[in-house]
Amino acid sequence: MIDAWLEFCSQNAPALVIAIPLIAAFATPLFSRISEKVRNIWVVLSLLATFRVTATLLHNVLDNGQVVYTLGASVPSLTAPDGFPFRIILQADAMSAFMAIISVSMALIVCIYSFRFMGKKSGLDKYFALLLVMTAGMIGLVTTGDLFSMFVFLELLSVASAAMIAYYSKGESAEAAFKYMVVSSIGALMILFAAGMLYGQYNLLNIAGLAGVIEFTLIDKMALVLLFSAFALKCGAVPLHMWVSDAYGEAPAPVSAFLVVASQAGLYALFRISFTLFGGLPGIATMGWAMIIFGLLSMFVGVTMAIPQKDIKRLMAYHAVSQTGYMLLGVGVGLAVINDMGSLALFGKSAMEGGIFHVINHAMYKGLLFLTAGAIIYRTGTKNLNEMSGLAHTMPLTTIFFIVGALSIAGLPPFNGFASKLMIYESVFLFNPLFAVIAMVVSILTLASFVKVFHSAFMGPKVSKSAKGGEVPLSMWFVMGILAVLIIFFGIFPDVMLDNLVTPAVDALLNQAGYIGGVI
Amino acid sequence: MNEGMSAIVKTMSVLLIMPMTIFGMYVIIHGHLTPGGGFPGGAVMATMMAMLFVAFGAEKSKKFLGKGSLSTIESLGLLAFAAVAFIGIQATFFSNFLANSASYFGMSISYGPNPGYLNSGGVLPLMNLAVGIEVFAAITAIVLVMLTYREEKS
């Protein structure tokens, strides 16, 4: 019985990973009419179920290379009945499954943290429903094999995120949410327009199908630029980063931690477009340079904007921009040498591994940092660094977790940020030494900025306002502790992550022919 | 706004309930044949509710249909949509298990032009109905919130 059930879950995993959080979200308002406790149990159980199915999907993908699921067909593998993929196809390769497992793990952590952090505020049924919708949007965005459904899931994610940012519905958070909504809508319309351009030429919306026939006409180039800029906007790379500081800064702290993963879903789409949709074309190496320049700008501008900030969450938001730069730099170097097999094998692939490894590390340590910021806000009620002092006296655990997160983001051993940054430094140095030097300088500036935060928030005498309370409740520090332990674990044993998840993900990104072959 | 509008308006709006509901249901249920479907049909039915709110005043309407029950109806509509998608999972998620099944909405139609048969389409009319319920409840809730917000201000 259980075997049959597991077999069923395994067969339908790509559809279930999207369907479970979505159905759970629809049912959450019903359960919260019974009682709060029932609602909380329901949300955690549904996220655990999603996690279980995502793990099954990951397992299948690592065993078989990729999993294809055709919605509405008579059998899931019937992708192209007459050699033409016309249905909505979900296609998960190692990269998709890697991103999906990050999303659902962070959703679980953020959800448990939110129970006490949000406390008895009103409208929490909508809060948890939207959290689940965001999870569904992210997983859908990373598992879909269809350009139009990518647009749909991105909109789902954006609308849910905007509502979450506006949760406090004060002046600033409403303003931040409005800004986020406008910026995301512009990005989404660019994606829709680009999808229309490609559909008009090839009568296809399927990414694998398009990648097989694309010719790189002028219209294709315009579509590439539109898609590239739209997804760069969604991941918050520098010329398009103006929404990040407001959105991350004004959202409730657990939502900020989750928005980091939401931006990374945009990053995934950027990589998918560059490597899979346009990957086989000779001119794509130029886009690698564009990605490198976006990355360098993000790193440097992000960190220099972060240093003068006085609002702890706004400061961390600018650091998130800066860290996104490392991922763009690492993967961009890989894309710039994609047509040069020698360089790709020598340093391109390890640069990409560094960049992709940094994605999961960033989700962990930036998530942890936003959660510690939330813990500080929970106890002191202020986001202003000048108003907090001596928190190490009353919140020892939060202090330890903050140190772990701060040293990890600065790239110090033995934390996971060091592992991925070292890979980026070493491989980018072979590509261009100057870029590696910039990356290191940015890390030093990051450390300087976090030393400032540590000194002003945790050191010094107790201030009467911040002394009240003490440590945060168990459920809050417990999930922060899980993240801190994972950060140290993957810092000491990076090979566990690299061999099992990151290298297959990079291989999947580079294996464009395999992705196309899965459908056609 | 509290007492609503005059007796003439109230009577006329009550008389209009039936035609508007029927038109909304018509648009929903013919979604797979004609322009329209769940979303426009649900919006038509929400217009009917908006008319009643204006005619009878927001306070009285709130007692009749609160935000809580609207939210429940909305969730039920969405769950119905997902449930229909789930029933097809014996083949694949979203598969049209009713089409050509010779049961409800399962009439087989030969290839070529035809005037459009209501009894075809498989699960599409069911999904349109679910979307219709959801849109009806959601738009009614939005109208209700906007009306009561204006009352609080004035």
JSON list of C-alpha atoms in Angstrom, two decimals, chain A residues 387-464:
[
{"chain": "A", "resi": 387, "resn": "GLU", "atom": "CA", "xyz": [19.09, 52.57, 18.74]},
{"chain": "A", "resi": 388, "resn": "MET", "atom": "CA", "xyz": [20.31, 49.07, 19.59]},
{"chain": "A", "resi": 389, "resn": "SER", "atom": "CA", "xyz": [23.23, 48.20, 21.79]},
{"chain": "A", "resi": 390, "resn": "GLY", "atom": "CA", "xyz": [24.55, 45.44, 24.02]},
{"chain": "A", "resi": 391, "resn": "LEU", "atom": "CA", "xyz": [22.22, 42.75, 22.71]},
{"chain": "A", "resi": 392, "resn": "ALA", "atom": "CA", "xyz": [24.91, 40.10, 23.33]},
{"chain": "A", "resi": 393, "resn": "HIS", "atom": "CA", "xyz": [24.10, 40.40, 27.06]},
{"chain": "A", "resi": 394, "resn": "THR", "atom": "CA", "xyz": [20.52, 39.28, 26.64]},
{"chain": "A", "resi": 395, "resn": "MET", "atom": "CA", "xyz": [20.54, 37.31, 23.37]},
{"chain": "A", "resi": 396, "resn": "PRO", "atom": "CA", "xyz": [23.62, 35.05, 23.40]},
{"chain": "A", "resi": 397, "resn": "LEU", "atom": "CA", "xyz": [22.27, 32.51, 20.89]},
{"chain": "A", "resi": 398, "resn": "THR", "atom": "CA", "xyz": [21.23, 35.15, 18.38]},
{"chain": "A", "resi": 399, "resn": "THR", "atom": "CA", "xyz": [24.71, 36.68, 18.75]},
{"chain": "A", "resi": 400, "resn": "ILE", "atom": "CA", "xyz": [26.37, 33.36, 17.91]},
{"chain": "A", "resi": 401, "resn": "PHE", "atom": "CA", "xyz": [24.11, 32.82, 14.92]},
{"chain": "A", "resi": 402, "resn": "PHE", "atom": "CA", "xyz": [24.77, 36.35, 13.71]},
{"chain": "A", "resi": 403, "resn": "ILE", "atom": "CA", "xyz": [28.54, 35.77, 13.94]},
{"chain": "A", "resi": 404, "resn": "VAL", "atom": "CA", "xyz": [28.20, 32.55, 11.95]},
{"chain": "A", "resi": 405, "resn": "GLY", "atom": "CA", "xyz": [26.16, 34.29, 9.25]},
{"chain": "A", "resi": 406, "resn": "ALA", "atom": "CA", "xyz": [28.38, 37.37, 9.12]},
{"chain": "A", "resi": 407, "resn": "LEU", "atom": "CA", "xyz": [31.63, 35.41, 8.85]},
{"chain": "A", "resi": 408, "resn": "SER", "atom": "CA", "xyz": [30.09, 33.17, 6.23]},
{"chain": "A", "resi": 409, "resn": "ILE", "atom": "CA", "xyz": [28.92, 36.08, 4.05]},
{"chain": "A", "resi": 410, "resn": "ALA", "atom": "CA", "xyz": [32.39, 37.62, 4.37]},
{"chain": "A", "resi": 411, "resn": "GLY", "atom": "CA", "xyz": [33.90, 34.39, 3.07]},
{"chain": "A", "resi": 412, "resn": "LEU", "atom": "CA", "xyz": [35.97, 33.31, 6.06]},
{"chain": "A", "resi": 413, "resn": "PRO", "atom": "CA", "xyz": [36.82, 29.68, 6.74]},
{"chain": "A", "resi": 414, "resn": "PRO", "atom": "CA", "xyz": [35.40, 27.33, 8.02]},
{"chain": "A", "resi": 415, "resn": "PHE", "atom": "CA", "xyz": [32.01, 28.59, 6.86]},
{"chain": "A", "resi": 416, "resn": "ASN", "atom": "CA", "xyz": [30.26, 27.70, 3.61]},
{"chain": "A", "resi": 417, "resn": "GLY", "atom": "CA", "xyz": [30.67, 31.18, 2.08]},
{"chain": "A", "resi": 418, "resn": "PHE", "atom": "CA", "xyz": [34.40, 30.55, 2.05]},
{"chain": "A", "resi": 419, "resn": "ALA", "atom": "CA", "xyz": [34.04, 27.28, 0.15]},
{"chain": "A", "resi": 420, "resn": "SER", "atom": "CA", "xyz": [32.14, 28.77, -2.76]},
{"chain": "A", "resi": 421, "resn": "LYS", "atom": "CA", "xyz": [33.99, 32.08, -2.83]},
{"chain": "A", "resi": 422, "resn": "LEU", "atom": "CA", "xyz": [37.36, 30.30, -2.96]},
{"chain": "A", "resi": 423, "resn": "MET", "atom": "CA", "xyz": [36.18, 28.37, -6.01]},
{"chain": "A", "resi": 424, "resn": "ILE", "atom": "CA", "xyz": [35.09, 31.63, -7.65]},
{"chain": "A", "resi": 425, "resn": "TYR", "atom": "CA", "xyz": [38.38, 33.43, -6.82]},
{"chain": "A", "resi": 426, "resn": "GLU", "atom": "CA", "xyz": [40.58, 30.62, -8.11]},
{"chain": "A", "resi": 427, "resn": "SER", "atom": "CA", "xyz": [38.77, 30.01, -11.36]},
{"chain": "A", "resi": 428, "resn": "VAL", "atom": "CA", "xyz": [38.02, 33.66, -12.15]},
{"chain": "A", "resi": 429, "resn": "PHE", "atom": "CA", "xyz": [41.70, 34.46, -11.56]},
{"chain": "A", "resi": 430, "resn": "LEU", "atom": "CA", "xyz": [42.58, 32.24, -14.51]},
{"chain": "A", "resi": 431, "resn": "PHE", "atom": "CA", "xyz": [40.02, 34.08, -16.65]},
{"chain": "A", "resi": 432, "resn": "ASN", "atom": "CA", "xyz": [41.00, 37.59, -15.63]},
{"chain": "A", "resi": 433, "resn": "PRO", "atom": "CA", "xyz": [43.05, 38.35, -12.47]},
{"chain": "A", "resi": 434, "resn": "LEU", "atom": "CA", "xyz": [41.47, 41.79, -12.05]},
{"chain": "A", "resi": 435, "resn": "PHE", "atom": "CA", "xyz": [37.98, 40.31, -11.57]},
{"chain": "A", "resi": 436, "resn": "ALA", "atom": "CA", "xyz": [39.25, 38.00, -8.83]},
{"chain": "A", "resi": 437, "resn": "VAL", "atom": "CA", "xyz": [40.89, 40.96, -7.08]},
{"chain": "A", "resi": 438, "resn": "ILE", "atom": "CA", "xyz": [37.61, 42.92, -7.21]},
{"chain": "A", "resi": 439, "resn": "ALA", "atom": "CA", "xyz": [35.78, 39.93, -5.78]},
{"chain": "A", "resi": 440, "resn": "MET", "atom": "CA", "xyz": [38.23, 39.71, -2.87]},
{"chain": "A", "resi": 441, "resn": "VAL", "atom": "CA", "xyz": [38.09, 43.44, -2.14]},
{"chain": "A", "resi": 442, "resn": "VAL", "atom": "CA", "xyz": [34.29, 43.22, -2.04]},
{"chain": "A", "resi": 443, "resn": "SER", "atom": "CA", "xyz": [34.55, 40.38, 0.48]},
{"chain": "A", "resi": 444, "resn": "ILE", "atom": "CA", "xyz": [36.78, 42.51, 2.71]},
{"chain": "A", "resi": 445, "resn": "LEU", "atom": "CA", "xyz": [34.31, 45.42, 2.49]},
{"chain": "A", "resi": 446, "resn": "THR", "atom": "CA", "xyz": [31.52, 42.99, 3.38]},
{"chain": "A", "resi": 447, "resn": "LEU", "atom": "CA", "xyz": [33.43, 41.93, 6.48]},
{"chain": "A", "resi": 448, "resn": "ALA", "atom": "CA", "xyz": [33.99, 45.58, 7.42]},
{"chain": "A", "resi": 449, "resn": "SER", "atom": "CA", "xyz": [30.30, 46.31, 7.09]},
{"chain": "A", "resi": 450, "resn": "PHE", "atom": "CA", "xyz": [29.26, 43.36, 9.25]},
{"chain": "A", "resi": 451, "resn": "VAL", "atom": "CA", "xyz": [31.86, 44.21, 11.90]},
{"chain": "A", "resi": 452, "resn": "LYS", "atom": "CA", "xyz": [30.11, 47.57, 12.13]},
{"chain": "A", "resi": 453, "resn": "VAL", "atom": "CA", "xyz": [26.71, 45.93, 12.57]},
{"chain": "A", "resi": 454, "resn": "PHE", "atom": "CA", "xyz": [28.08, 43.49, 15.14]},
{"chain": "A", "resi": 455, "resn": "HIS", "atom": "CA", "xyz": [29.72, 46.25, 17.12]},
{"chain": "A", "resi": 456, "resn": "SER", "atom": "CA", "xyz": [26.75, 48.56, 17.14]},
{"chain": "A", "resi": 457, "resn": "ALA", "atom": "CA", "xyz": [24.04, 45.97, 17.80]},
{"chain": "A", "resi": 458, "resn": "PHE", "atom": "CA", "xyz": [25.64, 43.36, 20.04]},
{"chain": "A", "resi": 459, "resn": "MET", "atom": "CA", "xyz": [28.59, 45.03, 21.79]},
{"chain": "A", "resi": 460, "resn": "GLY", "atom": "CA", "xyz": [28.58, 47.86, 24.29]},
{"chain": "A", "resi": 461, "resn": "PRO", "atom": "CA", "xyz": [26.48, 48.49, 27.38]},
{"chain": "A", "resi": 462, "resn": "LYS", "atom": "CA", "xyz": [22.91, 47.35, 27.72]},
{"chain": "A", "resi": 463, "resn": "VAL", "atom": "CA", "xyz": [20.41, 49.96, 26.64]},
{"chain": "A", "resi": 464, "resn": "SER", "atom": "CA", "xyz": [17.23, 49.91, 28.70]}
]
